[in-house]
Amino acid sequence: LCDVSSYIFPDIRIAFAIDLIFFTISAQTVEDERRQISLLISSFIRKVTYPKDFERQLSFYVEAREAFTDLDTVYITLVNSVNKLAVEIRHVAKENYTQKTGAFVKACIAFSFISIPSITAIPNQMDLYLLTGQVALLNQCLGQGMYPQLFL
């Protein structure tokens, strides 16, 4: 076995894992099984990394959001992962943003604010709105941090 956390997954393996795990869920799936599958998918999402390729990492999160609909735990993981990505950009850029860096951070913030309403648990939504707003302000995205309703 290889260390999954340091392995860069080819897109074919990601698609296969998504199909294999997610399509086992149906309307008749019991809640505990949905929770276990959600935790497994969330763990998988956290382990997929594209070091120093931030655009590819965000693209992976977008594809995962599209593939794993109706799973709150997965959406929470995706929002937290994208917020972490936006903070990593800040550390890499050392606050010397180019126009491209600023646009990428805004895309991360938009991803989060667009994803949050899909989560059914209101307390989780509120926590994620607050966290995403803080990440936006940290990255000097004042418009995104102060007016998240623009994304809804």
mmCIF file of C-alpha atoms in Angstrom:
data_model
loop_
_atom_site.group_PDB
_atom_site.id
_atom_site.type_symbol
_atom_site.label_atom_id
_atom_site.label_comp_id
_atom_site.label_asym_id
_atom_site.label_seq_id
_atom_site.Cartn_x
_atom_site.Cartn_y
_atom_site.Cartn_z
ATOM 1 C CA LEU A 1 0.000 0.000 0.000
ATOM 2 C CA CYS A 2 1.106 3.519 -0.688
ATOM 3 C CA ASP A 3 0.681 6.608 1.458
ATOM 4 C CA VAL A 4 -2.455 8.134 -0.021
ATOM 5 C CA SER A 5 -1.816 11.571 1.476
ATOM 6 C CA SER A 6 1.330 12.066 -0.588
ATOM 7 C CA TYR A 7 0.061 10.465 -3.779
ATOM 8 C CA ILE A 8 -1.292 12.572 -6.601
ATOM 9 C CA PHE A 9 -4.386 10.835 -7.934
ATOM 10 C CA PRO A 10 -4.957 10.624 -11.659
ATOM 11 C CA ASP A 11 -8.402 11.852 -12.674
ATOM 12 C CA ILE A 12 -9.467 8.352 -13.762
ATOM 13 C CA ARG A 13 -8.943 6.930 -10.275
ATOM 14 C CA ILE A 14 -10.891 9.801 -8.753
ATOM 15 C CA ALA A 15 -13.799 9.247 -11.117
ATOM 16 C CA PHE A 16 -13.783 5.511 -10.433
ATOM 17 C CA ALA A 17 -13.798 6.004 -6.662
ATOM 18 C CA ILE A 18 -16.598 8.545 -6.941
ATOM 19 C CA ASP A 19 -18.721 6.202 -9.024
ATOM 20 C CA LEU A 20 -18.042 3.198 -6.835
ATOM 21 C CA ILE A 21 -18.836 4.820 -3.497
ATOM 22 C CA PHE A 22 -21.501 7.377 -4.291
ATOM 23 C CA PHE A 23 -23.718 5.197 -6.444
ATOM 24 C CA THR A 24 -24.240 2.788 -3.556
ATOM 25 C CA ILE A 25 -26.465 5.452 -1.956
ATOM 26 C CA SER A 26 -30.171 5.311 -2.776
ATOM 27 C CA ALA A 27 -33.407 6.552 -1.272
ATOM 28 C CA GLN A 28 -33.536 3.362 0.781
ATOM 29 C CA THR A 29 -30.086 3.791 2.313
ATOM 30 C CA VAL A 30 -30.297 4.060 6.099
ATOM 31 C CA GLU A 31 -28.963 7.212 7.757
ATOM 32 C CA ASP A 32 -26.055 5.454 9.491
ATOM 33 C CA GLU A 33 -24.841 4.048 6.197
ATOM 34 C CA ARG A 34 -25.121 7.508 4.570
ATOM 35 C CA ARG A 35 -23.084 8.935 7.448
ATOM 36 C CA GLN A 36 -20.382 6.278 7.069
ATOM 37 C CA ILE A 37 -20.185 6.767 3.309
ATOM 38 C CA SER A 38 -20.052 10.542 3.801
ATOM 39 C CA LEU A 39 -17.184 10.193 6.262
ATOM 40 C CA LEU A 40 -15.331 7.889 3.878
ATOM 41 C CA ILE A 41 -15.770 10.294 0.966
ATOM 42 C CA SER A 42 -14.740 13.246 3.157
ATOM 43 C CA SER A 43 -11.606 11.404 4.220
ATOM 44 C CA PHE A 44 -10.819 10.676 0.580
ATOM 45 C CA ILE A 45 -11.307 14.334 -0.381
ATOM 46 C CA ARG A 46 -8.953 15.507 2.381
ATOM 47 C CA LYS A 47 -6.233 13.115 1.197
ATOM 48 C CA VAL A 48 -6.216 14.145 -2.457
ATOM 49 C CA THR A 49 -3.553 16.768 -2.979
ATOM 50 C CA TYR A 50 -2.015 18.513 -5.925
ATOM 51 C CA PRO A 51 1.007 20.200 -4.326
ATOM 52 C CA LYS A 52 1.577 23.739 -5.586
ATOM 53 C CA ASP A 53 -1.113 23.297 -8.260
ATOM 54 C CA PHE A 54 -3.845 25.324 -6.603
ATOM 55 C CA GLU A 55 -6.023 25.614 -9.691
ATOM 56 C CA ARG A 56 -6.104 21.852 -10.153
ATOM 57 C CA GLN A 57 -6.900 21.426 -6.453
ATOM 58 C CA LEU A 58 -9.860 23.822 -6.718
ATOM 59 C CA SER A 59 -10.994 22.060 -9.883
ATOM 60 C CA PHE A 60 -10.985 18.766 -7.979
ATOM 61 C CA TYR A 61 -13.164 20.312 -5.267
ATOM 62 C CA VAL A 62 -15.583 21.648 -7.888
ATOM 63 C CA GLU A 63 -15.867 18.190 -9.459
ATOM 64 C CA ALA A 64 -16.375 16.597 -6.045
ATOM 65 C CA ARG A 65 -19.132 19.094 -5.204
ATOM 66 C CA GLU A 66 -20.847 18.230 -8.462
ATOM 67 C CA ALA A 67 -20.493 14.493 -7.907
ATOM 68 C CA PHE A 68 -21.471 14.275 -4.231
ATOM 69 C CA THR A 69 -24.774 16.070 -3.987
ATOM 70 C CA ASP A 70 -27.015 15.780 -0.949
ATOM 71 C CA LEU A 71 -24.280 14.779 1.521
ATOM 72 C CA ASP A 72 -23.867 17.464 4.185
ATOM 73 C CA THR A 73 -20.653 16.047 5.629
ATOM 74 C CA VAL A 74 -19.023 16.078 2.206
ATOM 75 C CA TYR A 75 -20.125 19.655 1.523
ATOM 76 C CA ILE A 76 -18.790 20.769 4.913
ATOM 77 C CA THR A 77 -15.464 19.098 4.106
ATOM 78 C CA LEU A 78 -15.356 20.755 0.690
ATOM 79 C CA VAL A 79 -16.058 24.239 2.082
ATOM 80 C CA ASN A 80 -13.423 23.790 4.794
ATOM 81 C CA SER A 81 -10.917 22.471 2.248
ATOM 82 C CA VAL A 82 -11.459 25.385 -0.124
ATOM 83 C CA ASN A 83 -11.171 27.866 2.750
ATOM 84 C CA LYS A 84 -7.895 26.192 3.715
ATOM 85 C CA LEU A 85 -6.747 26.494 0.104
ATOM 86 C CA ALA A 86 -7.481 30.231 0.160
ATOM 87 C CA VAL A 87 -5.408 30.597 3.337
ATOM 88 C CA GLU A 88 -2.554 28.592 1.771
ATOM 89 C CA ILE A 89 -2.555 31.014 -1.168
ATOM 90 C CA ARG A 90 -2.078 33.846 1.314
ATOM 91 C CA HIS A 91 0.992 32.134 2.770
ATOM 92 C CA VAL A 92 2.474 31.322 -0.636
ATOM 93 C CA ALA A 93 1.864 34.801 -2.038
ATOM 94 C CA LYS A 94 3.047 36.432 1.211
ATOM 95 C CA GLU A 95 0.408 39.144 0.734
ATOM 96 C CA ASN A 96 1.926 40.190 -2.613
ATOM 97 C CA TYR A 97 -1.133 39.396 -4.668
ATOM 98 C CA THR A 98 -1.117 39.520 -8.393
ATOM 99 C CA GLN A 99 -4.362 40.015 -10.246
ATOM 100 C CA LYS A 100 -4.444 36.266 -10.945
ATOM 101 C CA THR A 101 -3.932 35.410 -7.263
ATOM 102 C CA GLY A 102 -6.688 37.771 -6.208
ATOM 103 C CA ALA A 103 -9.078 36.304 -8.768
ATOM 104 C CA PHE A 104 -8.279 32.796 -7.573
ATOM 105 C CA VAL A 105 -8.951 33.674 -3.937
ATOM 106 C CA LYS A 106 -12.252 35.282 -4.955
ATOM 107 C CA ALA A 107 -13.140 32.073 -6.814
ATOM 108 C CA CYS A 108 -12.438 30.087 -3.634
ATOM 109 C CA ILE A 109 -14.638 32.384 -1.569
ATOM 110 C CA ALA A 110 -17.402 32.211 -4.192
ATOM 111 C CA PHE A 111 -17.193 28.401 -4.178
ATOM 112 C CA SER A 112 -17.734 28.371 -0.439
ATOM 113 C CA PHE A 113 -20.584 30.860 -0.380
ATOM 114 C CA ILE A 114 -22.321 29.025 -3.220
ATOM 115 C CA SER A 115 -21.898 25.613 -1.550
ATOM 116 C CA ILE A 116 -23.039 26.538 1.964
ATOM 117 C CA PRO A 117 -26.792 26.868 1.222
ATOM 118 C CA SER A 118 -26.842 23.213 0.076
ATOM 119 C CA ILE A 119 -26.118 22.102 3.647
ATOM 120 C CA THR A 120 -29.332 21.289 5.492
ATOM 121 C CA ALA A 121 -28.122 21.895 9.061
ATOM 122 C CA ILE A 122 -28.556 25.613 9.812
ATOM 123 C CA PRO A 123 -25.936 25.736 12.639
ATOM 124 C CA ASN A 124 -23.347 24.265 10.249
ATOM 125 C CA GLN A 125 -24.326 26.821 7.621
ATOM 126 C CA MET A 126 -23.874 29.699 10.068
ATOM 127 C CA ASP A 127 -20.476 28.398 11.216
ATOM 128 C CA LEU A 128 -19.295 28.052 7.621
ATOM 129 C CA TYR A 129 -20.600 31.501 6.634
ATOM 130 C CA LEU A 130 -18.663 33.022 9.524
ATOM 131 C CA LEU A 131 -15.499 31.065 8.733
ATOM 132 C CA THR A 132 -15.669 31.854 5.024
ATOM 133 C CA GLY A 133 -16.243 35.540 5.766
ATOM 134 C CA GLN A 134 -13.168 35.537 8.000
ATOM 135 C CA VAL A 135 -11.092 33.851 5.297
ATOM 136 C CA ALA A 136 -12.296 36.463 2.796
ATOM 137 C CA LEU A 137 -11.343 39.314 5.115
ATOM 138 C CA LEU A 138 -7.993 37.676 5.883
ATOM 139 C CA ASN A 139 -7.293 37.665 2.147
ATOM 140 C CA GLN A 140 -8.398 41.304 1.823
ATOM 141 C CA CYS A 141 -11.489 40.377 -0.194
ATOM 142 C CA LEU A 142 -13.622 42.964 1.539
ATOM 143 C CA GLY A 143 -16.586 42.759 -0.824
ATOM 144 C CA GLN A 144 -16.818 38.977 -0.511
ATOM 145 C CA GLY A 145 -16.317 39.003 3.242
ATOM 146 C CA MET A 146 -18.918 41.647 3.981
ATOM 147 C CA TYR A 147 -21.601 40.833 1.408
ATOM 148 C CA PRO A 148 -21.936 37.028 1.086
ATOM 149 C CA GLN A 149 -25.600 37.420 0.085
ATOM 150 C CA LEU A 150 -24.349 38.495 -3.357
ATOM 151 C CA PHE A 151 -23.460 34.850 -4.003
ATOM 152 C CA LEU A 152 -26.858 33.437 -3.069
#
